[in-house]
mmCIF file of C-alpha atoms and ligand atoms in Angstrom:
data_model
loop_
_atom_site.group_PDB
_atom_site.id
_atom_site.type_symbol
_atom_site.label_atom_id
_atom_site.label_comp_id
_atom_site.label_asym_id
_atom_site.label_seq_id
_atom_site.Cartn_x
_atom_site.Cartn_y
_atom_site.Cartn_z
ATOM 1 C CA UNK V 1 0.167 -0.239 0.031
ATOM 2 C CA UNK V 2 1.337 3.748 -0.907
ATOM 3 C CA UNK V 3 1.862 5.727 1.917
ATOM 4 C CA UNK V 4 -1.272 8.330 0.837
ATOM 5 C CA UNK V 5 -3.646 5.027 0.714
ATOM 6 C CA UNK V 6 -2.071 4.669 3.950
ATOM 7 C CA UNK V 7 -3.304 7.836 5.275
ATOM 8 C CA UNK V 8 -6.659 7.747 3.929
ATOM 9 C CA UNK V 9 -6.850 3.954 5.530
ATOM 10 C CA UNK V 10 -6.014 5.568 8.964
ATOM 11 C CA UNK V 11 -8.094 8.812 8.632
ATOM 12 C CA UNK V 12 -11.309 6.802 7.681
ATOM 13 C CA UNK V 13 -10.105 4.416 11.278
ATOM 14 C CA UNK V 14 -10.059 7.203 12.925
ATOM 15 C CA UNK V 15 -13.218 8.688 11.716
ATOM 16 C CA UNK V 16 -15.074 5.246 12.501
ATOM 17 C CA UNK V 17 -13.719 5.200 16.129
ATOM 18 C CA UNK V 18 -14.442 9.083 16.715
ATOM 19 C CA UNK V 19 -18.427 8.246 15.487
ATOM 20 C CA UNK V 20 -20.369 7.586 19.219
ATOM 21 C CA UNK V 21 -22.179 4.002 19.314
ATOM 22 C CA UNK V 22 -25.819 4.489 17.337
ATOM 23 C CA UNK V 23 -28.955 2.504 16.948
ATOM 24 C CA UNK V 24 -29.952 2.989 13.313
ATOM 25 C CA UNK V 25 -33.459 2.525 12.482
ATOM 26 C CA UNK V 26 -34.790 2.934 9.023
ATOM 27 C CA UNK V 27 -38.923 3.092 9.221
ATOM 28 C CA UNK V 28 -39.200 1.727 4.958
ATOM 29 C CA UNK V 29 -42.163 3.382 3.148
ATOM 30 C CA UNK V 30 -44.194 -0.393 1.634
ATOM 31 C CA UNK V 31 -47.783 1.353 1.532
ATOM 32 C CA UNK V 32 -48.926 0.519 4.543
ATOM 33 C CA UNK V 33 -46.979 -2.777 5.075
ATOM 34 C CA UNK V 34 -44.282 -3.095 7.037
ATOM 35 C CA UNK V 35 -40.958 -2.688 6.846
ATOM 36 C CA UNK V 36 -38.618 -1.641 9.024
ATOM 37 C CA UNK V 37 -35.003 -1.688 9.070
ATOM 38 C CA UNK V 38 -32.587 -1.637 12.574
ATOM 39 C CA UNK V 39 -28.912 -1.767 12.780
ATOM 40 C CA UNK V 40 -27.080 -2.583 16.052
ATOM 41 C CA UNK V 41 -24.506 -0.012 17.868
ATOM 42 C CA UNK V 42 -22.507 -3.356 16.897
ATOM 43 C CA UNK V 43 -23.155 -3.332 13.639
ATOM 44 C CA UNK V 44 -26.192 -6.687 13.409
ATOM 45 C CA UNK V 45 -29.115 -5.446 11.072
ATOM 46 C CA UNK V 46 -32.627 -6.662 11.425
ATOM 47 C CA UNK V 47 -35.272 -6.682 9.103
ATOM 48 C CA UNK V 48 -39.152 -6.367 11.034
ATOM 49 C CA UNK V 49 -41.539 -7.186 8.344
ATOM 50 C CA UNK V 50 -41.025 -7.655 4.462
ATOM 51 C CA UNK V 51 -44.117 -5.513 2.830
ATOM 52 C CA UNK V 52 -46.674 -7.506 -0.069
ATOM 53 C CA UNK V 53 -46.320 -9.906 -2.308
ATOM 54 C CA UNK V 54 -46.957 -9.973 -6.240
ATOM 55 C CA UNK V 55 -46.018 -7.046 -8.052
ATOM 56 C CA UNK V 56 -45.921 -4.924 -4.673
ATOM 57 C CA UNK V 57 -42.412 -6.959 -3.894
ATOM 58 C CA UNK V 58 -40.824 -5.482 -6.678
ATOM 59 C CA UNK V 59 -40.973 -1.895 -5.238
ATOM 60 C CA UNK V 60 -40.989 -2.759 -1.637
ATOM 61 C CA UNK V 61 -37.592 -4.962 -2.227
ATOM 62 C CA UNK V 62 -36.533 -1.937 -3.913
ATOM 63 C CA UNK V 63 -37.465 0.225 -1.371
ATOM 64 C CA UNK V 64 -35.270 -2.114 1.918
ATOM 65 C CA UNK V 65 -32.078 -2.110 -0.705
ATOM 66 C CA UNK V 66 -32.448 1.669 -0.989
ATOM 67 C CA UNK V 67 -32.319 1.980 3.078
ATOM 68 C CA UNK V 68 -29.682 -0.742 2.723
ATOM 69 C CA UNK V 69 -27.598 1.229 0.173
ATOM 70 C CA UNK V 70 -28.447 4.268 3.163
ATOM 71 C CA UNK V 71 -27.316 2.356 5.663
ATOM 72 C CA UNK V 72 -23.950 1.060 3.641
ATOM 73 C CA UNK V 73 -25.226 -2.646 4.249
ATOM 74 C CA UNK V 74 -24.671 -5.300 1.428
ATOM 75 C CA UNK V 75 -27.003 -7.654 3.738
ATOM 76 C CA UNK V 76 -29.109 -8.046 6.478
ATOM 77 C CA UNK V 77 -28.860 -10.836 9.355
ATOM 78 C CA UNK V 78 -32.284 -11.371 10.845
ATOM 79 C CA UNK V 79 -35.554 -11.121 9.006
ATOM 80 C CA UNK V 80 -38.067 -10.837 12.193
ATOM 81 C CA UNK V 81 -41.767 -11.628 10.653
ATOM 82 C CA UNK V 82 -44.342 -10.542 12.736
ATOM 83 C CA UNK V 83 -47.414 -12.366 11.233
ATOM 84 C CA UNK V 84 -48.142 -13.845 8.084
ATOM 85 C CA UNK V 85 -50.861 -11.090 6.810
ATOM 86 C CA UNK V 86 -49.464 -10.056 3.457
ATOM 87 C CA UNK V 87 -47.777 -6.466 4.008
ATOM 88 C CA UNK V 88 -46.034 -8.317 6.415
ATOM 89 C CA UNK V 89 -44.197 -11.238 5.032
ATOM 90 C CA UNK V 90 -45.543 -11.301 1.257
ATOM 91 C CA UNK V 91 -41.973 -9.430 0.046
ATOM 92 C CA UNK V 92 -39.802 -12.291 2.016
ATOM 93 C CA UNK V 93 -38.860 -13.551 -0.772
ATOM 94 C CA UNK V 94 -37.827 -10.642 -2.866
ATOM 95 C CA UNK V 95 -36.694 -9.272 0.327
ATOM 96 C CA UNK V 96 -34.536 -12.187 0.983
ATOM 97 C CA UNK V 97 -33.221 -11.736 -2.627
ATOM 98 C CA UNK V 98 -31.676 -8.716 -1.689
ATOM 99 C CA UNK V 99 -30.938 -8.999 1.686
ATOM 100 C CA UNK V 100 -29.557 -12.875 1.660
ATOM 101 C CA UNK V 101 -31.287 -13.089 5.183
ATOM 102 C CA UNK V 102 -29.296 -15.443 7.390
ATOM 103 C CA UNK V 103 -31.383 -16.503 10.290
ATOM 104 C CA UNK V 104 -35.804 -15.908 10.518
ATOM 105 C CA UNK V 105 -37.713 -15.050 13.277
ATOM 106 C CA UNK V 106 -41.120 -15.741 13.474
ATOM 107 C CA UNK V 107 -44.049 -16.960 15.566
ATOM 108 C CA UNK V 108 -44.104 -20.676 14.402
ATOM 109 C CA UNK V 109 -46.694 -22.528 12.273
ATOM 110 C CA UNK V 110 -49.539 -20.431 9.978
ATOM 111 C CA UNK V 111 -52.760 -22.127 11.406
ATOM 112 C CA UNK V 112 -55.509 -21.840 9.394
ATOM 113 C CA UNK V 113 -58.093 -21.266 12.077
ATOM 114 C CA UNK V 114 -57.190 -17.725 12.119
ATOM 115 C CA UNK V 115 -59.153 -15.743 9.813
ATOM 116 C CA UNK V 116 -57.415 -13.880 7.265
ATOM 117 C CA UNK V 117 -55.188 -17.243 6.974
ATOM 118 C CA UNK V 118 -57.103 -19.546 4.695
ATOM 119 C CA UNK V 119 -56.162 -19.371 1.372
ATOM 120 C CA UNK V 120 -52.634 -18.100 1.987
ATOM 121 C CA UNK V 121 -50.504 -21.997 1.958
ATOM 122 C CA UNK V 122 -48.080 -20.572 -1.353
ATOM 123 C CA UNK V 123 -47.605 -17.337 0.719
ATOM 124 C CA UNK V 124 -46.678 -19.293 3.646
ATOM 125 C CA UNK V 125 -44.810 -21.786 1.608
ATOM 126 C CA UNK V 126 -43.011 -19.205 -0.333
ATOM 127 C CA UNK V 127 -41.668 -18.103 3.644
ATOM 128 C CA UNK V 128 -41.099 -21.241 4.563
ATOM 129 C CA UNK V 129 -38.736 -21.668 0.993
ATOM 130 C CA UNK V 130 -36.571 -19.276 2.275
ATOM 131 C CA UNK V 131 -36.520 -19.745 6.313
ATOM 132 C CA UNK V 132 -36.723 -23.411 6.330
ATOM 133 C CA UNK V 133 -33.666 -24.695 8.478
ATOM 134 C CA UNK V 134 -32.983 -21.139 9.851
ATOM 135 C CA UNK V 135 -35.895 -20.267 11.867
ATOM 136 C CA UNK V 136 -36.016 -19.659 15.412
ATOM 137 C CA UNK V 137 -39.816 -19.738 16.505
ATOM 138 C CA UNK V 138 -40.491 -17.227 19.327
ATOM 139 C CA UNK V 139 -42.054 -17.166 22.317
ATOM 140 C CA UNK V 140 -42.673 -14.011 24.335
ATOM 141 C CA UNK V 141 -40.003 -14.031 26.869
ATOM 142 C CA UNK V 142 -37.464 -14.540 25.030
ATOM 143 C CA UNK V 143 -34.532 -12.266 24.133
ATOM 144 C CA UNK V 144 -32.932 -12.056 20.622
ATOM 145 C CA UNK V 145 -28.986 -11.199 20.397
ATOM 146 C CA UNK V 146 -28.205 -7.950 18.679
ATOM 147 C CA UNK V 147 -24.948 -6.595 19.220
ATOM 148 C CA UNK V 148 -24.748 -3.854 21.542
ATOM 149 C CA UNK V 149 -28.551 -3.493 22.153
ATOM 150 C CA UNK V 150 -31.242 -5.893 23.460
ATOM 151 C CA UNK V 151 -34.339 -7.942 21.834
ATOM 152 C CA UNK V 152 -37.299 -8.942 23.975
ATOM 153 C CA UNK V 153 -40.046 -10.780 22.601
ATOM 154 C CA UNK V 154 -43.433 -9.254 24.411
ATOM 155 C CA UNK V 155 -45.776 -11.162 21.900
ATOM 156 C CA UNK V 156 -46.257 -14.014 20.058
ATOM 157 C CA UNK V 157 -48.498 -16.827 19.186
ATOM 158 C CA UNK V 158 -51.315 -14.977 21.327
ATOM 159 C CA UNK V 159 -49.465 -14.824 24.781
ATOM 160 C CA UNK V 160 -47.697 -11.767 26.149
ATOM 161 C CA UNK V 161 -44.819 -11.658 28.580
ATOM 162 C CA UNK V 162 -45.237 -13.002 32.152
ATOM 163 C CA UNK V 163 -43.490 -10.368 33.945
ATOM 164 C CA UNK V 164 -42.752 -6.656 33.680
ATOM 165 C CA UNK V 165 -39.553 -5.106 31.711
ATOM 166 C CA UNK V 166 -37.618 -2.033 31.217
ATOM 167 C CA UNK V 167 -38.602 -0.581 34.702
ATOM 168 C CA UNK V 168 -42.584 -1.861 33.959
ATOM 169 C CA UNK V 169 -44.491 -3.235 36.246
ATOM 170 C CA UNK V 170 -46.807 -0.426 37.729
ATOM 171 C CA UNK V 171 -50.521 -0.538 38.259
ATOM 172 C CA UNK V 172 -51.617 1.025 35.592
ATOM 173 C CA UNK V 173 -55.035 4.296 36.044
ATOM 174 C CA UNK V 174 -55.742 3.962 32.393
ATOM 175 C CA UNK V 175 -57.165 0.648 33.334
ATOM 176 C CA UNK V 176 -60.301 2.007 35.377
ATOM 177 C CA UNK V 177 -62.015 2.896 32.382
ATOM 178 C CA UNK V 178 -60.581 1.342 29.573
ATOM 179 C CA UNK V 179 -62.819 -0.265 27.284
ATOM 180 C CA UNK V 180 -62.226 -4.162 26.572
ATOM 181 C CA UNK V 181 -62.646 -5.520 22.985
ATOM 182 C CA UNK V 182 -63.489 -9.436 22.092
ATOM 183 C CA UNK V 183 -61.092 -11.712 21.766
ATOM 184 C CA UNK V 184 -59.450 -11.062 17.928
ATOM 185 C CA UNK V 185 -59.719 -14.107 16.024
ATOM 186 C CA UNK V 186 -57.357 -12.964 12.924
ATOM 187 C CA UNK V 187 -53.970 -13.441 11.981
ATOM 188 C CA UNK V 188 -52.944 -10.235 13.762
ATOM 189 C CA UNK V 189 -53.798 -11.668 17.223
ATOM 190 C CA UNK V 190 -50.673 -13.666 16.686
ATOM 191 C CA UNK V 191 -48.244 -11.089 15.973
ATOM 192 C CA UNK V 192 -44.431 -11.522 17.389
ATOM 193 C CA UNK V 193 -43.759 -7.784 19.105
ATOM 194 C CA UNK V 194 -40.192 -6.599 19.936
ATOM 195 C CA UNK V 195 -39.156 -4.042 22.189
ATOM 196 C CA UNK V 196 -35.504 -3.038 21.260
ATOM 197 C CA UNK V 197 -33.517 -1.532 23.767
ATOM 198 C CA UNK V 198 -30.213 0.640 23.741
ATOM 199 C CA UNK V 199 -29.407 1.850 27.493
ATOM 200 C CA UNK V 200 -31.860 4.557 27.610
ATOM 201 C CA UNK V 201 -33.488 4.262 24.465
ATOM 202 C CA UNK V 202 -36.081 2.107 23.816
ATOM 203 C CA UNK V 203 -38.230 1.290 20.523
ATOM 204 C CA UNK V 204 -41.727 -0.888 20.131
ATOM 205 C CA UNK V 205 -42.425 -2.461 17.288
ATOM 206 C CA UNK V 206 -45.728 -4.685 17.600
ATOM 207 C CA UNK V 207 -47.048 -5.789 14.351
ATOM 208 C CA UNK V 208 -50.689 -5.503 13.950
ATOM 209 C CA UNK V 209 -51.179 -6.798 17.685
ATOM 210 C CA UNK V 210 -54.632 -6.235 18.417
ATOM 211 C CA UNK V 211 -56.728 -4.676 20.963
ATOM 212 C CA UNK V 212 -57.200 -7.443 23.366
ATOM 213 C CA UNK V 213 -53.416 -8.421 23.718
ATOM 214 C CA UNK V 214 -52.584 -5.127 24.217
ATOM 215 C CA UNK V 215 -54.551 -4.503 26.992
ATOM 216 C CA UNK V 216 -52.818 -7.904 28.484
ATOM 217 C CA UNK V 217 -49.465 -6.042 28.136
ATOM 218 C CA UNK V 218 -51.168 -2.879 29.722
ATOM 219 C CA UNK V 219 -53.658 -3.714 32.730
ATOM 220 C CA UNK V 220 -53.667 -4.523 35.480
ATOM 221 C CA UNK V 221 -50.318 -3.277 35.387
ATOM 222 C CA UNK V 222 -47.837 -1.685 32.393
ATOM 223 C CA UNK V 223 -44.954 -4.604 31.247
ATOM 224 C CA UNK V 224 -43.379 -2.137 29.253
ATOM 225 C CA UNK V 225 -42.513 0.399 30.625
ATOM 226 C CA UNK V 226 -41.902 4.142 29.015
ATOM 227 C CA UNK V 227 -40.684 3.786 25.259
ATOM 228 C CA UNK V 228 -38.639 6.292 23.547
ATOM 229 C CA UNK V 229 -40.473 5.651 20.265
ATOM 230 C CA UNK V 230 -43.458 3.853 19.049
ATOM 231 C CA UNK V 231 -44.123 1.934 15.657
ATOM 232 C CA UNK V 232 -47.680 2.758 15.247
ATOM 233 C CA UNK V 233 -49.274 -0.422 15.868
ATOM 234 C CA UNK V 234 -51.075 -1.768 12.782
ATOM 235 C CA UNK V 235 -49.995 0.755 10.947
ATOM 236 C CA UNK V 236 -51.478 3.361 13.179
ATOM 237 C CA UNK V 237 -54.253 1.772 14.378
ATOM 238 C CA UNK V 238 -55.927 0.106 11.240
ATOM 239 C CA UNK V 239 -60.044 0.271 11.979
ATOM 240 C CA UNK V 240 -59.423 0.197 15.631
ATOM 241 C CA UNK V 241 -58.693 -3.239 15.662
ATOM 242 C CA UNK V 242 -55.373 -1.622 17.869
ATOM 243 C CA UNK V 243 -54.204 1.148 19.515
ATOM 244 C CA UNK V 244 -55.756 0.968 23.120
ATOM 245 C CA UNK V 245 -55.296 3.531 25.022
ATOM 246 C CA UNK V 246 -54.460 2.228 28.217
ATOM 247 C CA UNK V 247 -51.280 0.568 26.695
ATOM 248 C CA UNK V 248 -50.518 4.002 24.085
ATOM 249 C CA UNK V 249 -50.517 5.938 27.319
ATOM 250 C CA UNK V 250 -49.407 3.513 29.652
ATOM 251 C CA UNK V 251 -46.171 3.484 27.569
ATOM 252 C CA UNK V 252 -45.725 7.106 26.855
ATOM 253 C CA UNK V 253 -43.859 7.113 23.906
ATOM 254 C CA UNK V 254 -41.852 10.719 23.574
ATOM 255 C CA UNK V 255 -42.729 9.884 19.294
ATOM 256 C CA UNK V 256 -44.762 8.214 17.239
ATOM 257 C CA UNK V 257 -44.467 7.288 14.001
ATOM 258 C CA UNK V 258 -46.806 5.549 11.903
ATOM 259 C CA UNK V 259 -45.628 3.530 8.914
ATOM 260 C CA UNK V 260 -49.484 3.783 8.003
ATOM 261 C CA UNK V 261 -50.853 4.243 3.652
ATOM 262 C CA UNK V 262 -52.131 7.270 1.969
ATOM 263 C CA UNK V 263 -55.821 5.287 3.339
ATOM 264 C CA UNK V 264 -54.898 2.583 5.775
ATOM 265 C CA UNK V 265 -54.696 3.679 9.296
ATOM 266 C CA UNK V 266 -54.057 6.949 10.987
ATOM 267 C CA UNK V 267 -58.174 8.214 11.059
ATOM 268 C CA UNK V 268 -58.590 10.858 12.410
ATOM 269 C CA UNK V 269 -59.542 9.630 16.424
ATOM 270 C CA UNK V 270 -56.148 7.378 15.960
ATOM 271 C CA UNK V 271 -54.087 10.912 15.416
ATOM 272 C CA UNK V 272 -56.662 12.621 18.461
ATOM 273 C CA UNK V 273 -55.514 9.300 20.717
ATOM 274 C CA UNK V 274 -51.817 9.779 19.846
ATOM 275 C CA UNK V 275 -52.085 13.476 20.766
ATOM 276 C CA UNK V 276 -53.319 12.548 24.117
ATOM 277 C CA UNK V 277 -49.544 10.713 24.927
ATOM 278 C CA UNK V 278 -48.665 13.125 27.948
ATOM 279 C CA UNK V 279 -45.325 14.600 27.184
ATOM 280 C CA UNK V 280 -45.933 13.688 23.263
ATOM 281 C CA UNK V 281 -42.843 15.156 21.652
ATOM 282 C CA UNK V 282 -43.697 14.034 17.583
ATOM 283 C CA UNK V 283 -45.775 12.190 15.610
ATOM 284 C CA UNK V 284 -43.940 11.437 12.253
ATOM 285 C CA UNK V 285 -45.769 9.529 9.069
ATOM 286 C CA UNK V 286 -44.774 7.678 6.572
ATOM 287 C CA UNK V 287 -47.862 8.944 4.298
ATOM 288 C CA UNK V 288 -50.043 11.976 4.690
ATOM 289 C CA UNK V 289 -53.540 10.134 4.997
ATOM 290 C CA UNK V 290 -55.837 11.561 2.904
ATOM 291 C CA UNK V 291 -58.868 10.321 4.195
ATOM 292 C CA UNK V 292 -58.627 12.635 7.046
ATOM 293 C CA UNK V 293 -58.131 16.238 7.155
ATOM 294 C CA UNK V 294 -54.497 18.323 7.948
ATOM 295 C CA UNK V 295 -55.649 18.631 11.752
ATOM 296 C CA UNK V 296 -55.616 15.350 11.673
ATOM 297 C CA UNK V 297 -52.007 14.897 10.266
ATOM 298 C CA UNK V 298 -48.427 15.033 11.376
ATOM 299 C CA UNK V 299 -47.068 18.657 10.207
ATOM 300 C CA UNK V 300 -46.393 18.517 6.440
ATOM 301 C CA UNK V 301 -42.384 17.884 7.391
ATOM 302 C CA UNK V 302 -43.162 15.231 9.235
ATOM 303 C CA UNK V 303 -44.408 13.088 6.889
ATOM 304 C CA UNK V 304 -42.366 11.298 4.501
ATOM 305 C CA UNK V 305 -44.794 10.592 1.353
ATOM 306 C CA UNK V 306 -47.634 13.613 0.524
ATOM 307 C CA UNK V 307 -48.438 11.576 -2.667
ATOM 308 C CA UNK V 308 -51.163 8.393 -3.830
ATOM 309 C CA UNK V 309 -49.522 4.902 -3.916
ATOM 310 C CA UNK V 310 -48.813 5.134 -7.915
ATOM 311 C CA UNK V 311 -46.332 8.157 -7.537
ATOM 312 C CA UNK V 312 -44.628 7.509 -4.340
ATOM 313 C CA UNK V 313 -41.389 7.995 -4.359
ATOM 314 C CA UNK V 314 -41.654 5.876 -1.033
ATOM 315 C CA UNK V 315 -39.218 7.884 1.294
ATOM 316 C CA UNK V 316 -37.935 6.634 4.882
ATOM 317 C CA UNK V 317 -38.439 7.670 8.219
ATOM 318 C CA UNK V 318 -34.577 7.359 9.504
ATOM 319 C CA UNK V 319 -34.174 7.620 13.259
ATOM 320 C CA UNK V 320 -30.107 7.855 14.907
ATOM 321 C CA UNK V 321 -30.054 7.303 18.718
ATOM 322 C CA UNK V 322 -27.400 7.315 21.577
ATOM 323 C CA UNK V 323 -27.123 5.251 24.488
ATOM 324 C CA UNK V 324 -27.978 8.263 26.811
ATOM 325 C CA UNK V 325 -31.670 7.992 25.616
ATOM 326 C CA UNK V 326 -31.828 11.023 22.938
ATOM 327 C CA UNK V 327 -32.690 10.615 19.239
ATOM 328 C CA UNK V 328 -33.024 12.146 16.046
ATOM 329 C CA UNK V 329 -35.448 11.585 13.055
ATOM 330 C CA UNK V 330 -35.245 12.353 10.169
ATOM 331 C CA UNK V 331 -36.909 12.528 7.387
ATOM 332 C CA UNK V 332 -36.173 10.976 3.917
ATOM 333 C CA UNK V 333 -38.156 13.204 1.431
ATOM 334 C CA UNK V 334 -36.901 16.638 2.937
ATOM 335 C CA UNK V 335 -33.716 15.718 4.963
ATOM 336 C CA UNK V 336 -35.941 17.926 7.771
ATOM 337 C CA UNK V 337 -34.203 15.901 11.515
ATOM 338 C CA UNK V 338 -35.640 16.961 14.568
ATOM 339 C CA UNK V 339 -33.461 15.697 18.172
ATOM 340 C CA UNK V 340 -35.370 14.531 20.929
ATOM 341 C CA UNK V 341 -33.005 15.853 23.940
ATOM 342 C CA UNK V 342 -31.845 12.725 26.706
ATOM 343 C CA UNK V 343 -34.166 12.898 30.057
HETATM 344 ZN ZN1 LIG D 1 -50.551 -4.852 8.851
HETATM 345 ZN ZN1 LIG D 2 -52.092 -7.989 9.894
#
């Protein structure tokens, strides 16, 4: 190696050494589906859900590849599938072609007794084809190694954690008048959910976990403690199947991000419920919710995509979190960034 080359190598090494370790998250826009890329401070990576099947899979895997490129990744270590609805697992084979996953986490066998699961055998088989022999089936209470951060499985297979985590366990005052809902009979109820913790920072993604299971996490005691960042359940409480206030208000996220679509999730009542989180510092959305008005959408600067799906550029939202609990959220569309200080 020539001397100038060596100096460049040393300079790069120094830059990397001086950059503080960061937990980075990209909320990839897959038009009202799920695809969230998480990169641990130690450099391990995990994609939570992989977007939609069919023609949408090409679009979604390209967007996942864009986020990988932005993150400087050529592969992703883990695929974590919350559940087998098309908008969460349908894109798995296409995503695998760009991400070359080495391990697959899911809630176990697809059970046709859950509504929405009949007739999806092909989709499930396509997932098994890429995952077989590399699968880890998750139960609530499991933990997953994730260099420099901590992954707690908080729900899976219709059960939730028995013991509180993340300094939770307090009696939850929001349970008193809480609305209960019948046990949900869809695949959403089986969702595997994860709490990602990096010292003082925490991020909750429970996929499309349903209201009844959220209540089991929240009442009579809040088992999850407080979180820094919440991916709004079910794309922003789609059709009110998720978003139980007793959980939302108890975990008191500082910032909420909705992976909503132009016409999926983030109805006006979801917006109002999120605004009632005490000391909420920000709401960001993957999409402008077109069915509601400006008064029930986040400020435009905090919305990554304003167009209908056909014209949509699929901009991501990025989060950079530090060990002290401070984090920045950046809009991929306009690069507007907001800092949330350690507290
Ligand atoms: Zn979904
Ligand atoms: Zn679902």
